[in-house]
PDB file of C-alpha atoms and ligand atoms in Angstrom:
ATOM      1  CA  MET A   1      90.156  71.298 154.073  1.00 50.00           C
ATOM      2  CA  GLY A   2      87.611  68.729 152.946  1.00 68.00           C
ATOM      3  CA  ASN A   3      85.380  66.411 154.787  1.00 95.00           C
ATOM      4  CA  LEU A   4      86.875  63.367 156.509  1.00 98.00           C
ATOM      5  CA  LYS A   5      84.956  60.650 158.297  1.00 98.00           C
ATOM      6  CA  VAL A   6      86.734  57.909 160.248  1.00 98.00           C
ATOM      7  CA  TYR A   7      84.660  54.809 160.898  1.00 98.00           C
ATOM      8  CA  GLY A   8      85.357  52.422 163.765  1.00 98.00           C
ATOM      9  CA  VAL A   9      85.585  52.407 167.545  1.00 97.00           C
ATOM     10  CA  ALA A  10      88.961  53.103 169.168  1.00 97.00           C
ATOM     11  CA  GLY A  11      89.094  49.620 170.701  1.00 96.00           C
ATOM     12  CA  SER A  12      89.654  48.057 167.284  1.00 97.00           C
ATOM     13  CA  ARG A  13      92.032  48.368 164.359  1.00 98.00           C
ATOM     14  CA  ALA A  14      90.506  51.841 163.881  1.00 98.00           C
ATOM     15  CA  TYR A  15      92.920  52.939 166.660  1.00 98.00           C
ATOM     16  CA  ARG A  16      95.665  52.900 164.027  1.00 98.00           C
ATOM     17  CA  VAL A  17      93.810  55.411 161.857  1.00 99.00           C
ATOM     18  CA  LEU A  18      92.670  57.579 164.770  1.00 98.00           C
ATOM     19  CA  TRP A  19      96.314  57.785 165.841  1.00 98.00           C
ATOM     20  CA  MET A  20      97.292  58.917 162.340  1.00 99.00           C
ATOM     21  CA  VAL A  21      94.595  61.594 162.028  1.00 98.00           C
ATOM     22  CA  ASN A  22      95.653  62.941 165.427  1.00 98.00           C
ATOM     23  CA  GLU A  23      99.306  63.064 164.330  1.00 98.00           C
ATOM     24  CA  LEU A  24      98.269  64.976 161.226  1.00 98.00           C
ATOM     25  CA  GLY A  25      96.069  67.334 163.222  1.00 98.00           C
ATOM     26  CA  LEU A  26      93.110  66.778 160.892  1.00 98.00           C
ATOM     27  CA  ASP A  27      89.542  67.846 161.436  1.00 97.00           C
ATOM     28  CA  TYR A  28      87.397  64.750 161.168  1.00 98.00           C
ATOM     29  CA  GLU A  29      84.119  63.215 162.154  1.00 98.00           C
ATOM     30  CA  HIS A  30      84.448  60.024 164.149  1.00 98.00           C
ATOM     31  CA  VAL A  31      81.716  57.483 163.377  1.00 98.00           C
ATOM     32  CA  PRO A  32      82.105  54.872 166.133  1.00 96.00           C
ATOM     33  CA  ILE A  33      80.967  51.792 164.201  1.00 97.00           C
ATOM     34  CA  HIS A  34      81.472  48.704 166.381  1.00 96.00           C
ATOM     35  CA  PHE A  35      82.510  45.279 165.165  1.00 93.00           C
ATOM     36  CA  GLY A  36      80.394  43.265 167.570  1.00 87.00           C
ATOM     37  CA  ASP A  37      76.890  44.707 167.280  1.00 91.00           C
ATOM     38  CA  GLY A  38      75.965  44.351 163.614  1.00 91.00           C
ATOM     39  CA  SER A  39      76.489  48.038 162.794  1.00 94.00           C
ATOM     40  CA  ALA A  40      79.349  47.141 160.451  1.00 96.00           C
ATOM     41  CA  ARG A  41      76.842  45.069 158.478  1.00 96.00           C
ATOM     42  CA  SER A  42      74.254  47.816 157.926  1.00 96.00           C
ATOM     43  CA  PRO A  43      73.601  48.726 154.283  1.00 97.00           C
ATOM     44  CA  GLU A  44      74.865  52.270 154.979  1.00 96.00           C
ATOM     45  CA  TYR A  45      78.185  51.012 156.292  1.00 98.00           C
ATOM     46  CA  LEU A  46      78.556  48.304 153.642  1.00 98.00           C
ATOM     47  CA  ALA A  47      78.379  51.134 151.111  1.00 98.00           C
ATOM     48  CA  VAL A  48      81.580  52.482 152.729  1.00 98.00           C
ATOM     49  CA  ASN A  49      83.317  49.144 153.286  1.00 98.00           C
ATOM     50  CA  PRO A  50      81.689  46.185 151.529  1.00 98.00           C
ATOM     51  CA  ASN A  51      83.784  43.854 153.714  1.00 98.00           C
ATOM     52  CA  GLY A  52      81.804  44.935 156.756  1.00 98.00           C
ATOM     53  CA  ARG A  53      84.967  45.569 158.757  1.00 98.00           C
ATOM     54  CA  ILE A  54      86.458  48.556 160.543  1.00 98.00           C
ATOM     55  CA  PRO A  55      88.313  50.845 160.042  1.00 98.00           C
ATOM     56  CA  ALA A  56      87.325  52.718 156.913  1.00 98.00           C
ATOM     57  CA  ILE A  57      87.362  56.364 155.924  1.00 98.00           C
ATOM     58  CA  ASP A  58      85.374  58.591 153.641  1.00 98.00           C
ATOM     59  CA  ASP A  59      87.634  61.439 152.575  1.00 98.00           C
ATOM     60  CA  ASP A  60      85.616  63.874 150.537  1.00 97.00           C
ATOM     61  CA  GLY A  61      83.946  60.991 148.713  1.00 97.00           C
ATOM     62  CA  LEU A  62      86.956  58.671 148.563  1.00 98.00           C
ATOM     63  CA  LYS A  63      85.934  55.557 150.459  1.00 98.00           C
ATOM     64  CA  LEU A  64      88.962  53.622 151.611  1.00 98.00           C
ATOM     65  CA  TRP A  65      89.480  50.575 153.818  1.00 98.00           C
ATOM     66  CA  GLU A  66      92.417  48.534 155.156  1.00 98.00           C
ATOM     67  CA  SER A  67      94.121  50.281 158.063  1.00 99.00           C
ATOM     68  CA  MET A  68      97.633  50.352 156.569  1.00 99.00           C
ATOM     69  CA  ALA A  69      96.432  51.657 153.183  1.00 98.00           C
ATOM     70  CA  ILE A  70      94.420  54.386 154.902  1.00 99.00           C
ATOM     71  CA  ASN A  71      97.415  55.549 156.957  1.00 99.00           C
ATOM     72  CA  LEU A  72      99.779  55.517 153.983  1.00 99.00           C
ATOM     73  CA  TYR A  73      97.259  57.531 151.963  1.00 98.00           C
ATOM     74  CA  LEU A  74      96.655  60.105 154.699  1.00 98.00           C
ATOM     75  CA  ALA A  75     100.369  60.606 155.403  1.00 98.00           C
ATOM     76  CA  LYS A  76     101.143  61.028 151.713  1.00 98.00           C
ATOM     77  CA  LYS A  77      98.190  63.350 151.126  1.00 98.00           C
ATOM     78  CA  HIS A  78      99.119  65.651 153.996  1.00 98.00           C
ATOM     79  CA  GLY A  79     102.882  65.390 153.510  1.00 98.00           C
ATOM     80  CA  LYS A  80     103.557  64.571 157.140  1.00 98.00           C
ATOM     81  CA  LEU A  81     105.215  61.444 158.572  1.00 98.00           C
ATOM     82  CA  TRP A  82     105.748  60.680 154.889  1.00 98.00           C
ATOM     83  CA  PRO A  83     109.237  59.782 153.626  1.00 98.00           C
ATOM     84  CA  SER A  84     110.868  62.221 151.265  1.00 96.00           C
ATOM     85  CA  THR A  85     112.506  59.789 148.835  1.00 98.00           C
ATOM     86  CA  LEU A  86     111.160  56.998 146.647  1.00 98.00           C
ATOM     87  CA  GLN A  87     113.472  54.553 148.401  1.00 98.00           C
ATOM     88  CA  ASP A  88     112.221  55.491 151.853  1.00 98.00           C
ATOM     89  CA  GLU A  89     108.643  55.399 150.574  1.00 98.00           C
ATOM     90  CA  ALA A  90     109.257  51.823 149.404  1.00 98.00           C
ATOM     91  CA  GLN A  91     110.496  50.941 152.875  1.00 98.00           C
ATOM     92  CA  ALA A  92     107.401  52.420 154.494  1.00 98.00           C
ATOM     93  CA  LEU A  93     105.318  50.133 152.261  1.00 98.00           C
ATOM     94  CA  GLN A  94     107.605  47.218 153.079  1.00 98.00           C
ATOM     95  CA  TRP A  95     107.183  47.643 156.843  1.00 99.00           C
ATOM     96  CA  SER A  96     103.433  48.097 156.527  1.00 99.00           C
ATOM     97  CA  PHE A  97     103.021  44.867 154.541  1.00 98.00           C
ATOM     98  CA  TRP A  98     105.476  43.120 156.838  1.00 99.00           C
ATOM     99  CA  VAL A  99     103.647  43.942 160.031  1.00 99.00           C
ATOM    100  CA  MET A 100     100.352  42.692 158.595  1.00 98.00           C
ATOM    101  CA  THR A 101     101.799  39.423 157.302  1.00 98.00           C
ATOM    102  CA  GLU A 102     104.430  38.588 159.931  1.00 98.00           C
ATOM    103  CA  VAL A 103     103.202  40.179 163.143  1.00 98.00           C
ATOM    104  CA  GLU A 104      99.470  40.827 163.262  1.00 98.00           C
ATOM    105  CA  LYS A 105      98.210  37.255 163.526  1.00 98.00           C
ATOM    106  CA  PRO A 106     100.499  36.022 166.331  1.00 98.00           C
ATOM    107  CA  ALA A 107     100.090  39.308 168.234  1.00 98.00           C
ATOM    108  CA  LEU A 108      96.307  38.931 168.036  1.00 98.00           C
ATOM    109  CA  ALA A 109      96.502  35.318 169.239  1.00 98.00           C
ATOM    110  CA  ALA A 110      98.449  36.464 172.310  1.00 98.00           C
ATOM    111  CA  LEU A 111      96.010  39.312 172.944  1.00 98.00           C
ATOM    112  CA  LEU A 112      92.865  37.234 172.543  1.00 98.00           C
ATOM    113  CA  HIS A 113      94.063  34.339 174.662  1.00 98.00           C
ATOM    114  CA  ARG A 114      95.633  36.412 177.434  1.00 97.00           C
ATOM    115  CA  MET A 115      93.194  39.294 177.705  1.00 95.00           C
ATOM    116  CA  PHE A 116      90.282  39.756 175.406  1.00 95.00           C
ATOM    117  CA  LEU A 117      88.390  36.489 175.333  1.00 97.00           C
ATOM    118  CA  PRO A 118      86.253  35.523 178.312  1.00 97.00           C
ATOM    119  CA  GLU A 119      88.441  33.497 180.661  1.00 97.00           C
ATOM    120  CA  ASP A 120      86.772  30.172 179.897  1.00 97.00           C
ATOM    121  CA  MET A 121      87.496  30.612 176.197  1.00 97.00           C
ATOM    122  CA  ARG A 122      91.188  31.442 176.583  1.00 98.00           C
ATOM    123  CA  ASP A 123      93.791  28.875 175.573  1.00 98.00           C
ATOM    124  CA  PRO A 124      97.188  29.702 177.116  1.00 97.00           C
ATOM    125  CA  LYS A 125      98.876  27.384 174.622  1.00 98.00           C
ATOM    126  CA  LEU A 126      97.669  29.503 171.686  1.00 98.00           C
ATOM    127  CA  ALA A 127      98.859  32.673 173.447  1.00 98.00           C
ATOM    128  CA  ASP A 128     102.303  31.144 174.025  1.00 98.00           C
ATOM    129  CA  GLU A 129     102.486  29.958 170.422  1.00 98.00           C
ATOM    130  CA  GLY A 130     101.681  33.509 169.301  1.00 98.00           C
ATOM    131  CA  GLU A 131     104.481  34.867 171.489  1.00 98.00           C
ATOM    132  CA  GLN A 132     106.839  32.216 170.117  1.00 98.00           C
ATOM    133  CA  GLN A 133     105.989  33.140 166.515  1.00 98.00           C
ATOM    134  CA  LEU A 134     106.761  36.770 167.299  1.00 98.00           C
ATOM    135  CA  GLN A 135     110.377  36.046 168.222  1.00 98.00           C
ATOM    136  CA  LYS A 136     111.771  36.114 164.688  1.00 98.00           C
ATOM    137  CA  PRO A 137     109.973  39.298 163.542  1.00 98.00           C
ATOM    138  CA  LEU A 138     110.916  41.016 166.802  1.00 98.00           C
ATOM    139  CA  GLU A 139     114.546  40.141 166.155  1.00 98.00           C
ATOM    140  CA  VAL A 140     114.286  41.604 162.641  1.00 98.00           C
ATOM    141  CA  LEU A 141     112.709  44.754 164.048  1.00 98.00           C
ATOM    142  CA  ASP A 142     115.326  45.103 166.777  1.00 98.00           C
ATOM    143  CA  GLN A 143     118.112  44.924 164.178  1.00 98.00           C
ATOM    144  CA  ALA A 144     116.353  47.443 161.943  1.00 98.00           C
ATOM    145  CA  LEU A 145     116.161  49.943 164.793  1.00 98.00           C
ATOM    146  CA  ALA A 146     119.909  49.727 165.491  1.00 98.00           C
ATOM    147  CA  LYS A 147     120.880  52.390 162.951  1.00 96.00           C
ATOM    148  CA  THR A 148     118.738  55.429 163.715  1.00 98.00           C
ATOM    149  CA  GLY A 149     116.159  54.247 166.239  1.00 98.00           C
ATOM    150  CA  TYR A 150     113.447  54.609 163.553  1.00 98.00           C
ATOM    151  CA  LEU A 151     112.347  52.275 160.785  1.00 98.00           C
ATOM    152  CA  VAL A 152     112.787  54.634 157.849  1.00 98.00           C
ATOM    153  CA  GLY A 153     115.190  57.561 157.789  1.00 97.00           C
ATOM    154  CA  SER A 154     116.006  59.226 161.072  1.00 97.00           C
ATOM    155  CA  SER A 155     112.668  60.413 162.375  1.00 98.00           C
ATOM    156  CA  PHE A 156     109.250  59.022 163.295  1.00 98.00           C
ATOM    157  CA  SER A 157     107.240  58.207 160.169  1.00 98.00           C
ATOM    158  CA  VAL A 158     104.164  56.373 158.960  1.00 99.00           C
ATOM    159  CA  ALA A 159     106.287  53.202 159.004  1.00 99.00           C
ATOM    160  CA  ASP A 160     106.867  53.493 162.758  1.00 99.00           C
ATOM    161  CA  LEU A 161     103.214  54.344 163.368  1.00 99.00           C
ATOM    162  CA  ASN A 162     101.887  51.416 161.341  1.00 99.00           C
ATOM    163  CA  VAL A 163     104.232  48.872 162.903  1.00 99.00           C
ATOM    164  CA  ALA A 164     103.898  50.191 166.471  1.00 99.00           C
ATOM    165  CA  SER A 165     100.107  50.340 166.266  1.00 98.00           C
ATOM    166  CA  VAL A 166      99.948  46.639 165.419  1.00 98.00           C
ATOM    167  CA  LEU A 167     102.585  45.733 168.010  1.00 98.00           C
ATOM    168  CA  SER A 168     100.585  47.556 170.667  1.00 98.00           C
ATOM    169  CA  TRP A 169      98.570  44.319 170.864  1.00 98.00           C
ATOM    170  CA  ALA A 170     101.683  42.378 171.859  1.00 98.00           C
ATOM    171  CA  ARG A 171     102.442  44.914 174.558  1.00 97.00           C
ATOM    172  CA  LEU A 172      98.891  44.700 175.907  1.00 97.00           C
ATOM    173  CA  ALA A 173      99.258  40.918 175.874  1.00 97.00           C
ATOM    174  CA  ARG A 174     102.385  41.278 178.044  1.00 97.00           C
ATOM    175  CA  VAL A 175     104.688  39.712 175.455  1.00 98.00           C
ATOM    176  CA  ASP A 176     108.222  39.688 176.866  1.00 98.00           C
ATOM    177  CA  PHE A 177     110.333  42.223 174.979  1.00 98.00           C
ATOM    178  CA  SER A 178     113.418  41.921 177.197  1.00 98.00           C
ATOM    179  CA  ALA A 179     115.480  40.193 174.473  1.00 98.00           C
ATOM    180  CA  PHE A 180     114.647  43.101 172.131  1.00 98.00           C
ATOM    181  CA  PRO A 181     115.635  46.247 174.038  1.00 98.00           C
ATOM    182  CA  ARG A 182     115.472  48.584 171.053  1.00 98.00           C
ATOM    183  CA  VAL A 183     111.966  47.410 170.201  1.00 98.00           C
ATOM    184  CA  LYS A 184     110.909  47.789 173.811  1.00 98.00           C
ATOM    185  CA  GLN A 185     112.111  51.371 174.026  1.00 98.00           C
ATOM    186  CA  TRP A 186     110.926  52.393 170.549  1.00 98.00           C
ATOM    187  CA  LEU A 187     107.468  50.891 171.129  1.00 98.00           C
ATOM    188  CA  ALA A 188     107.032  52.523 174.528  1.00 98.00           C
ATOM    189  CA  ALA A 189     108.044  55.910 173.093  1.00 98.00           C
ATOM    190  CA  ALA A 190     105.752  55.552 170.072  1.00 98.00           C
ATOM    191  CA  LEU A 191     102.726  54.577 172.135  1.00 98.00           C
ATOM    192  CA  GLN A 192     103.346  57.511 174.472  1.00 98.00           C
ATOM    193  CA  ARG A 193     103.131  60.070 171.696  1.00 98.00           C
ATOM    194  CA  PRO A 194     100.252  62.438 172.494  1.00 98.00           C
ATOM    195  CA  ALA A 195      98.424  61.497 169.272  1.00 98.00           C
ATOM    196  CA  ALA A 196      98.583  57.799 170.190  1.00 98.00           C
ATOM    197  CA  VAL A 197      97.424  58.383 173.757  1.00 98.00           C
ATOM    198  CA  LYS A 198      94.547  60.517 172.490  1.00 98.00           C
ATOM    199  CA  ALA A 199      93.483  57.774 170.045  1.00 98.00           C
ATOM    200  CA  ALA A 200      93.609  54.926 172.556  1.00 96.00           C
ATOM    201  CA  PRO A 201      90.332  53.521 173.872  1.00 92.00           C
ATOM    202  CA  LYS A 202      89.323  55.125 177.130  1.00 85.00           C
ATOM    203  CA  ARG A 203      89.286  52.503 179.840  1.00 73.00           C
ATOM    204  CA  PRO A 204      86.851  52.928 182.729  1.00 64.00           C
TER     205      PRO A 204
HETATM  206  N1  LIG B   1      92.889  44.021 157.442  1.00 72.63           N
HETATM  207  C1  LIG B   1      91.830  44.876 157.946  1.00 72.63           C
HETATM  208  C2  LIG B   1      91.144  44.117 159.073  1.00 72.63           C
HETATM  209  C3  LIG B   1      89.927  44.825 159.590  1.00 72.63           C
HETATM  210  C4  LIG B   1      89.227  44.005 160.664  1.00 72.63           C
HETATM  211  O1  LIG B   1      89.225  42.770 160.653  1.00 72.63           O
HETATM  212  N2  LIG B   1      88.598  44.718 161.630  1.00 72.63           N
HETATM  213  C5  LIG B   1      87.846  44.034 162.662  1.00 72.63           C
HETATM  214  C6  LIG B   1      87.807  44.872 163.934  1.00 72.63           C
HETATM  215  S1  LIG B   1      89.395  45.130 164.634  1.00 72.63           S
HETATM  216  C7  LIG B   1      86.418  43.874 162.211  1.00 72.63           C
HETATM  217  O2  LIG B   1      85.859  44.766 161.626  1.00 72.63           O
HETATM  218  N3  LIG B   1      85.814  42.725 162.503  1.00 72.63           N
HETATM  219  C8  LIG B   1      84.426  42.495 162.227  1.00 72.63           C
HETATM  220  C9  LIG B   1      84.239  41.238 161.482  1.00 72.63           C
HETATM  221  O3  LIG B   1      85.220  40.614 161.079  1.00 72.63           O
HETATM  222  O4  LIG B   1      83.089  40.864 161.309  1.00 72.63           O
HETATM  223  C10 LIG B   1      92.431  46.209 158.402  1.00 72.63           C
HETATM  224  O5  LIG B   1      93.583  46.216 158.870  1.00 72.63           O
HETATM  225  O6  LIG B   1      91.782  47.254 158.307  1.00 72.63           O
END
């Protein structure tokens, strides 16, 4: 079975990877490296991810970082949530790059400035700008979901997981999805999957 370590606390981008390992039903050791306390800068951790960021994995000696790359690797390795054709595989890569380049930054702006930053550091204008910048990608996503209700093929795959895990920030930030009903429903269903619920940070 091998020896898998997942680095990074659930309340970070490591959530995306924890969700994936739960979907795959893998045995793993969770190493809850935090991003705010210097532990991601220790020499031991820098030997896993020289960027000093979470998440990362060590899979039987393979050290890998970048949340989307990790999830694509794990799905392909275990042959689950992984598309069965080259064309669908290409689309899973497409959606994973897309969500990082088109969605992550504005979603994070909305999250930081509506929820995560201390109140005196929040700038509502930056949150609203983030929400505004999400309109076009949300429209693209809504159209893409029209055919089967999933991003690639006709069942839940790594593409849905990668995109939904990033968009979970927009949902937390109370971005208005009412103009994108397919996205709203697809996102709610994805985030309610048992593996996603299990991976989510436990709130007191
Ligand atoms: N593109 C990377 C980003 C990783 C990242 O920035 N993680 C944050 C936590 S969510 C982090 O480690 N921040 C610490 C820092 O930047 O010093 C990925 O998706 O894995």
